[in-house]
Coordinates of C-alpha atoms in Angstrom, one line a residue:
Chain A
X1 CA 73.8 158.2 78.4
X2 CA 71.6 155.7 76.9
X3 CA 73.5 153.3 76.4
X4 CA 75.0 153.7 79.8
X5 CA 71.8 152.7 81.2
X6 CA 71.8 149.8 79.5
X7 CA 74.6 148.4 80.7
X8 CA 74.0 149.1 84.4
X9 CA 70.5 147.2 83.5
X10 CA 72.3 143.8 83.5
X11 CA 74.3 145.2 86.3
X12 CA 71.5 145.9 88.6
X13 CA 69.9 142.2 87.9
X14 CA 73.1 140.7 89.0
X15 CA 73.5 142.8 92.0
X16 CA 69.6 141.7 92.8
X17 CA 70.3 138.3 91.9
X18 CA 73.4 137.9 94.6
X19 CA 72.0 139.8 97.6
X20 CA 68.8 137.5 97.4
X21 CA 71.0 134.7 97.4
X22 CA 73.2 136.0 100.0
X23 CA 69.7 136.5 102.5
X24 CA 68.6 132.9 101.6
X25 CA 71.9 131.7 102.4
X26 CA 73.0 133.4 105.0
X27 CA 71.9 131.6 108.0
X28 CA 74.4 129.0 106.5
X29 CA 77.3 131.1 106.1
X30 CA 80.0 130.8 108.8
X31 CA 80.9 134.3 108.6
X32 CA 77.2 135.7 109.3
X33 CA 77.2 133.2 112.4
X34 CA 80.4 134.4 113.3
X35 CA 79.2 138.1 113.9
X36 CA 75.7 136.9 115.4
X37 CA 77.5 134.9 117.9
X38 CA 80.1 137.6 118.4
X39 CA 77.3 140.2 119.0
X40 CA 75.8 138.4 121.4
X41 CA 78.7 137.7 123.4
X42 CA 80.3 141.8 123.0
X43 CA 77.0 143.6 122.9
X44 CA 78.3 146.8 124.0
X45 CA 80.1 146.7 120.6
X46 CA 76.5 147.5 119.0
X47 CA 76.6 150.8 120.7
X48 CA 79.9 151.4 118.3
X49 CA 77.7 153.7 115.8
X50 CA 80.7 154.0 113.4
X51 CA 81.7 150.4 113.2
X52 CA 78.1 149.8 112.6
X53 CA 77.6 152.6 109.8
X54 CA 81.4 151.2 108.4
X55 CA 80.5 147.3 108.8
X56 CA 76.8 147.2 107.9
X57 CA 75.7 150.0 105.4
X58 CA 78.7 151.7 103.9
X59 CA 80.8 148.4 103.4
X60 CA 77.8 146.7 101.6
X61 CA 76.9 149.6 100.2
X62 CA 80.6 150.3 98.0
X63 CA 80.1 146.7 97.2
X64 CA 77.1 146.8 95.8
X65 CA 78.5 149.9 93.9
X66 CA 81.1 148.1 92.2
X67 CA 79.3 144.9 91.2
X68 CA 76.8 147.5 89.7
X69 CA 79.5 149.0 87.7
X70 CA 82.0 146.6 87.0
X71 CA 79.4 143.1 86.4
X72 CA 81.1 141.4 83.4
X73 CA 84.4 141.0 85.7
X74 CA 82.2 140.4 89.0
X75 CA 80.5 137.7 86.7
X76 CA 83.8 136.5 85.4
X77 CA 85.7 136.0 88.7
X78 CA 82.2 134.3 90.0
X79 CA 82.0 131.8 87.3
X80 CA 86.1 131.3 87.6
X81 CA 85.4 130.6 91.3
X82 CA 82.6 128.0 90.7
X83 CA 84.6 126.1 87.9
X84 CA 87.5 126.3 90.6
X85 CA 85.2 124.9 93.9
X86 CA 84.0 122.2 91.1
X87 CA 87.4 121.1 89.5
X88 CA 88.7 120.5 93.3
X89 CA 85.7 118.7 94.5
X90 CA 86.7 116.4 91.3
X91 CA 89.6 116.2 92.0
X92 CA 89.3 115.1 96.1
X93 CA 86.8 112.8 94.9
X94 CA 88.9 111.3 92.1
X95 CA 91.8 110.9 94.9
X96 CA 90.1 109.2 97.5
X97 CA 88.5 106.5 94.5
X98 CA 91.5 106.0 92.2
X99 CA 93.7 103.1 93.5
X100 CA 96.6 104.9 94.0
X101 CA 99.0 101.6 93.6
X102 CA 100.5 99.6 90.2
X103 CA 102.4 96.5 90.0
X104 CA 105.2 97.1 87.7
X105 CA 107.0 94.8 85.4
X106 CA 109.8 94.4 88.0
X107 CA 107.3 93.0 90.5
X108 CA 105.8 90.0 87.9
X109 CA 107.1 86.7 89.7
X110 CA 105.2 83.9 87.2
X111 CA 103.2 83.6 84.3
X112 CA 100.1 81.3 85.1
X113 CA 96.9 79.9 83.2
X114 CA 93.8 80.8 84.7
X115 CA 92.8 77.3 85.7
X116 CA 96.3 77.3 87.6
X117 CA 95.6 80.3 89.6
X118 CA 92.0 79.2 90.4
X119 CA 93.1 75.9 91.9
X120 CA 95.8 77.3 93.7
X121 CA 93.8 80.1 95.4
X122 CA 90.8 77.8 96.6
X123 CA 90.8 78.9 100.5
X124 CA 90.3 75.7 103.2
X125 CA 88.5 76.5 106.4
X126 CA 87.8 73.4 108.6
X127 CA 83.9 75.2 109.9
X128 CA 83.5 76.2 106.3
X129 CA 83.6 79.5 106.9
X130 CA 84.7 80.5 103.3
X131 CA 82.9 80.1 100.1
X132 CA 84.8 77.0 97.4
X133 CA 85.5 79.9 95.4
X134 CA 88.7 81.1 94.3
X135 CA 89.9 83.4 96.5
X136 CA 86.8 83.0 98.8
X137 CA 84.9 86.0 99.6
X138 CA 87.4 88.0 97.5
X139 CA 85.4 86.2 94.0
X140 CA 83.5 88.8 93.4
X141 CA 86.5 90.9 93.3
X142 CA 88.0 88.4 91.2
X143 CA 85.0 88.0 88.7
X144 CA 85.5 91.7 88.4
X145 CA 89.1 91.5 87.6
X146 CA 88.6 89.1 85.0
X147 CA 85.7 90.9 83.4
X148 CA 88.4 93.9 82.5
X149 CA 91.3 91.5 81.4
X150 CA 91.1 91.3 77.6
X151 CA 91.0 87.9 76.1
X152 CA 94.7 87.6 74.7
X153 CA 95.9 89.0 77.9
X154 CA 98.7 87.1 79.7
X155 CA 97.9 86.6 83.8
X156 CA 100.9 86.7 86.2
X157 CA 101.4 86.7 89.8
X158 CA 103.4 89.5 91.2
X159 CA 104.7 90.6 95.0
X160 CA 104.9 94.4 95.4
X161 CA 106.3 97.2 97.7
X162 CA 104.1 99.7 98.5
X163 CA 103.3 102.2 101.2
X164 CA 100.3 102.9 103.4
X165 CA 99.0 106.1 103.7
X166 CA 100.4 107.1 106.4
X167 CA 104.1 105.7 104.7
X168 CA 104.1 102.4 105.9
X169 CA 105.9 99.8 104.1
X170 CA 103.6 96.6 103.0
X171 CA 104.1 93.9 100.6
X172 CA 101.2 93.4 98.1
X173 CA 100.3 90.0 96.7
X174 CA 98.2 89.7 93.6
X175 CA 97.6 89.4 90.0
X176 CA 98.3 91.5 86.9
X177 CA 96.9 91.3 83.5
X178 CA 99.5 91.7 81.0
X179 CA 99.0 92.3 77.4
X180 CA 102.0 93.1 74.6
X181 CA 104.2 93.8 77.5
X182 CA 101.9 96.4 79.1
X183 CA 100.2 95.6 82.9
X184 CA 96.3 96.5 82.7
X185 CA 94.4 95.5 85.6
X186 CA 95.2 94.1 89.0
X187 CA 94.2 92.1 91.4
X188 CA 95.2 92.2 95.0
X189 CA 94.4 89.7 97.5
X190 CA 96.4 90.0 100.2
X191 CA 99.2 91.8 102.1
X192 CA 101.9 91.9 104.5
X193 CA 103.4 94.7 106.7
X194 CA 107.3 94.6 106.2
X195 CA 107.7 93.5 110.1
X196 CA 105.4 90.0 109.2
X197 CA 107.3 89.0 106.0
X198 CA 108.1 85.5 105.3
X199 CA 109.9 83.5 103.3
X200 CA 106.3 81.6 103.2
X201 CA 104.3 81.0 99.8
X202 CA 101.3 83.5 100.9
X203 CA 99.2 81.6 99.2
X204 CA 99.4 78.4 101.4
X205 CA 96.6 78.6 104.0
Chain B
X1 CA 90.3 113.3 116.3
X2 CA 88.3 111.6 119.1
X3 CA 89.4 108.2 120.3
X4 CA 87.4 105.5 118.6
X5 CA 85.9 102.6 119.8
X6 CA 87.3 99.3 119.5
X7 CA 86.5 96.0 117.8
X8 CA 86.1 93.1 119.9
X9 CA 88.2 90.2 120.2
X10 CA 86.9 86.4 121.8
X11 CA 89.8 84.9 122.5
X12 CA 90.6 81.7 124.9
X13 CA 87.1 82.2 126.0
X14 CA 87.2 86.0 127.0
X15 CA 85.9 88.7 126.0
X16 CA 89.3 91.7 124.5
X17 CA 89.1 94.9 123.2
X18 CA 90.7 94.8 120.0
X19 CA 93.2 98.1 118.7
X20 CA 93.1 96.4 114.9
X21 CA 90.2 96.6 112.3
X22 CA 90.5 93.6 110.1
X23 CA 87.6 94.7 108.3
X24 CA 88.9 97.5 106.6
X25 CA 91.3 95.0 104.7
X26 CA 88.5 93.2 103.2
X27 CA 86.7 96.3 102.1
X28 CA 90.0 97.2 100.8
X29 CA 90.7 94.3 98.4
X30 CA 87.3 94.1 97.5
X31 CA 86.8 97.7 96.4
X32 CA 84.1 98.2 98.5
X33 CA 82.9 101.5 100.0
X34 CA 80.7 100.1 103.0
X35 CA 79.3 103.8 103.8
X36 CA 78.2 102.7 107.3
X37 CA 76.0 105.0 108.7
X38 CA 79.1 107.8 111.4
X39 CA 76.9 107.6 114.4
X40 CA 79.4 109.2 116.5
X41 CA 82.7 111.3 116.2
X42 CA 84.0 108.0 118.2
X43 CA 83.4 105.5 115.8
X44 CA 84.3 106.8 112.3
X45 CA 84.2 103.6 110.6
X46 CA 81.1 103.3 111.7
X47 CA 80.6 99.6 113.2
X48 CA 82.0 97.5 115.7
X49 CA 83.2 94.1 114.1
X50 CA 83.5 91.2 116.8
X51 CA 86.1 89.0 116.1
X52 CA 86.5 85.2 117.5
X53 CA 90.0 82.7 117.3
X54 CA 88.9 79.2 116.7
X55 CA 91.6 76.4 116.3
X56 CA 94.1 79.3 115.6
X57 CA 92.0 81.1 113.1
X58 CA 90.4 84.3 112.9
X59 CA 86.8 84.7 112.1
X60 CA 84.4 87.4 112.1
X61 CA 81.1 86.6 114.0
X62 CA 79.4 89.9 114.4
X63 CA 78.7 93.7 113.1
X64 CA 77.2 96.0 115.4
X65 CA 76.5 99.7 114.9
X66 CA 77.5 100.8 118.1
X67 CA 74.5 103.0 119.2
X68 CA 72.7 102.3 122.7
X69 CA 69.0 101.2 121.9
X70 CA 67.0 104.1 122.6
X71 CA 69.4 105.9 120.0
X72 CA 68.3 104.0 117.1
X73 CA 65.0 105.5 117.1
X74 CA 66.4 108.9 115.5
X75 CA 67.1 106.7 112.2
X76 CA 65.2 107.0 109.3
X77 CA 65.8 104.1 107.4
X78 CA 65.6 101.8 110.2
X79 CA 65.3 98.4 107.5
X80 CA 68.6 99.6 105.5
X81 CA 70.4 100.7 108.6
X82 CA 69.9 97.0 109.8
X83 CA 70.4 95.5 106.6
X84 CA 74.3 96.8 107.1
X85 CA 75.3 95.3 110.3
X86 CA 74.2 91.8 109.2
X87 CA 77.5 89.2 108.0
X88 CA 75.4 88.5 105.2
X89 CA 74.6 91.3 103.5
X90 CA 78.9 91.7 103.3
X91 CA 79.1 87.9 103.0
X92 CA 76.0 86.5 101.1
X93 CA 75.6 82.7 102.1
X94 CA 77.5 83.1 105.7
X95 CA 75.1 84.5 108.4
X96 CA 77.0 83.5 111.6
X97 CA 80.4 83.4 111.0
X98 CA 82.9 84.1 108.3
X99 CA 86.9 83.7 108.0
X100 CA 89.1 86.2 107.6
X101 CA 91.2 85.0 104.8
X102 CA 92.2 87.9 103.8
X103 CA 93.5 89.7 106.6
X104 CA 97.2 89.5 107.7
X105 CA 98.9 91.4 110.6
X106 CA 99.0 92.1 113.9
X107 CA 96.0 91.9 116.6
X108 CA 96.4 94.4 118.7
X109 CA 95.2 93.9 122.4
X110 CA 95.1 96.2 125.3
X111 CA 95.8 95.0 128.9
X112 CA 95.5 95.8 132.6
X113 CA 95.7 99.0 133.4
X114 CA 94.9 102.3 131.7
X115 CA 98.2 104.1 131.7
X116 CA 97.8 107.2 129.2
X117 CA 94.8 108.6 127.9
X118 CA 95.2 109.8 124.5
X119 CA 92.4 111.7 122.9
X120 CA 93.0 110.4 119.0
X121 CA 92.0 107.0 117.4
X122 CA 93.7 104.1 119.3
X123 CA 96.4 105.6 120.6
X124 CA 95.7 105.5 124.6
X125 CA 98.5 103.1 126.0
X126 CA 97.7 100.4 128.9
X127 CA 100.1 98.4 131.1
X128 CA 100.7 95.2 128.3
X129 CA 99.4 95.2 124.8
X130 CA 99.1 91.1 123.4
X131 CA 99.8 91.0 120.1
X132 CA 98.8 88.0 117.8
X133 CA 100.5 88.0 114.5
X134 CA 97.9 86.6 111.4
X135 CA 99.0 85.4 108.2
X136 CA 95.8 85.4 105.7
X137 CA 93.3 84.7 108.4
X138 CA 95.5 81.7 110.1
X139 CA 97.8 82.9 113.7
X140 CA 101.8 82.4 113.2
X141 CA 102.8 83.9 116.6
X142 CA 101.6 85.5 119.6
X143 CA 103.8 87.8 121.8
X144 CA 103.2 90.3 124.8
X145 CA 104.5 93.8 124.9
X146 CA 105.1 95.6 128.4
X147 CA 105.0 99.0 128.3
X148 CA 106.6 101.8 131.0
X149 CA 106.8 105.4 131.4
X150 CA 109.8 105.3 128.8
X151 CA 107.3 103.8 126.8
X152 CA 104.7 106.8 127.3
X153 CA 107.7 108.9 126.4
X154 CA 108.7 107.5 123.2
X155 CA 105.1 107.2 122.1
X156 CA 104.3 110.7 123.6
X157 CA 106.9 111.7 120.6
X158 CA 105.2 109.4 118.1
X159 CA 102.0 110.8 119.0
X160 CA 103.2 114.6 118.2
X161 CA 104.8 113.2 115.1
X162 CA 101.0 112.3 114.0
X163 CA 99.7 115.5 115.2
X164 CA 102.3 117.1 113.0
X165 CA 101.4 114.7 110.2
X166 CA 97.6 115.4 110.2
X167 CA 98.7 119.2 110.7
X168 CA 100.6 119.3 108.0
X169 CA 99.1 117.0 105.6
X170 CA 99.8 113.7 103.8
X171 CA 102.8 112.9 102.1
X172 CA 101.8 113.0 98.7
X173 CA 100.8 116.9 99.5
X174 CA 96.9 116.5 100.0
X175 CA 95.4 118.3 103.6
X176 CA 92.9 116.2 105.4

């Protein structure tokens, strides 16, 4: 019997512990707003006394029976649910910042030395809109790149297919550091939608 | 989705709404996430670039946030907020105008008449749309479309097909 009471001890903490955190959050919950709303717009449903005793004392009340008696798995399935809410938080988060596109060796048009590709990709502008950078206001992007390309990387210019979100085909024009046959990081400075594609150098401005 | 205001076009001296956000290109390629302040379910991106041709090129000469003035008050922050709709905080060194180097694509410009309201993003169709093909900031072509009730049609079934889409859920499985 003893040690019966025991274990409902940690049992009756956790039941405390939730139903003071459902009060506090309650005014959030969607549910809770659901009913007060509902009740306000049916309140001759209030004057159902066995809904009422059903919804609002004997439902809680089983509940709070079972957590009381079975806590480890109440604990268990709680924790599993938190670690569940976190992982796919992660994991919308990680979708929406990971660049979902790669050049791949097929796309690799030219191998060039960084001084050639800097030349080539200084961007004219008669009202001098545009910084004598290369690639203009993309530099900084471009610093960026070339802080992540390892120093015995090869640099080559590439033209890829890809598709928009919403499955659009567009061509992607950039560069790709490549290093013992392998493509690291990329660069992309422009792009066309399939209907615009010409048999143009892109990089002529 | 509520239909979202437009950018601005100056083009051949007047004043065009514009159906195309260059902007979001740049932000793109530069891997920059703006976070503009969503002041209204209309204007998700949350400013309003205005855009000018000059000599056949594309520049962008203005960020605005959209909000009528007596709005503004209910910001906090009212320096930083600022500090976002000017060119130079995107463009350091370029205060009044920058080129748009890196967009290409289509302008799209809404004409005459208002033919079909549609309640989602830019989709509402008017009696012409002009559209002004751009190769990395510099115009290639420019061409008109007419559009008739055939037209609301066929984009009537393009418009469910989105519905369906953002119903449904992306392609690669994810739900919006």
């Amino acid at each position: 019997m003893r040690i019966f009471l025991w274990y409902l001890l940690p049992g009756t903490l956790t039941l405390l512990v939730f139903v003071t955190a459902y009060f506090i959050k309650r005014k959030t919950n969607i549910y809770y707003i659901k009913d007060r709303v509902m009740e306000a717009l049916h309140p001759k449903q209030k004057q159902n006394r066995l809904l009422f005793f059903t919804e609002d004392v004997l439902a809680p009340a089983l509940a709070g029976l079972l957590v009381l008696l079975f806590w480890p798995i109440f604990l268990i399935v709680q924790a599993k649910a938190f670690l569940a809410d976190r992982r796919s938080t992660e994991r919308i988060n990680k979708l929406e910042l990971e660049p979902v596109f790669k050049p791949e060796s097929d796309d690799l048009i030219e191998k060039l030395s960084l001084a050639e590709i800097e030349q080539r990709s200084i961007i004219y502008d008669p009202l001098k809109a545009v910084p004598p950078h290369p690639f203009g206001h993309l530099n900084s992007a471009w610093q960026k790149f070339l802080s992540q390309v390892p120093p015995d990387s090869e640099l080559w210019r590439f033209e890829a297919w890809n598709k928009t979100r919403f499955g659009m085909p567009e061509r992607l024009f950039g560069y790709a550091a490549v290093r013992d046959g392998t493509i690291g990081a990329h660069f992309v400075y422009g792009k066309k939608l399939t209907h615009l594609l010409e048999a143009k150098n892109p990089e002529s401005c | 989705m509520t239909a979202q205001f437009s950018e601005r076009l100056i083009y051949q001296g007047t004043r065009h709404p514009l159906y195309t956000e260059p902007l979001s290109q740049y932000f793109q390629f530069a891997g920059i996430d703006p976070a503009f302040d969503i002041t209204s379910t209309a204007l998700w991106r949350g400013y309003i670039g205005t855009w000018k041709i000059i000599d056949e090129r594309l520049y962008l000469i203005q960020l605005s946030d959209g909000l009528e003035y007596r709005d503004r008050r209910y910001i906090e922050d009212q320096d930083a907020h600022k500090s976002k709709y000017r060119l130079e905080t995107w463009f350091p060194g370029f205060p009044r105008r920058v080129f748009a180097h890196w967009f290409s694509g289509t302008l799209d410009i809404p004409q005459g008449k208002l033919l079909k309201y549609v309640h989602m993003g830019y989709l509402s169709q008017f009696e012409k749309n002009l559209l002004i093909d751009v190769e990395f900031g510099v115009i290639t072509n420019t061409r008109a479309r007419t559009n008739t009730t055939q037209d609301h049609d066929r984009d009537a079934s393009k418009e469910r097909r989105i519905r369906d889409l953002i119903k449904v859920g992306y392609p690669d499985g994810s739900q919006s």
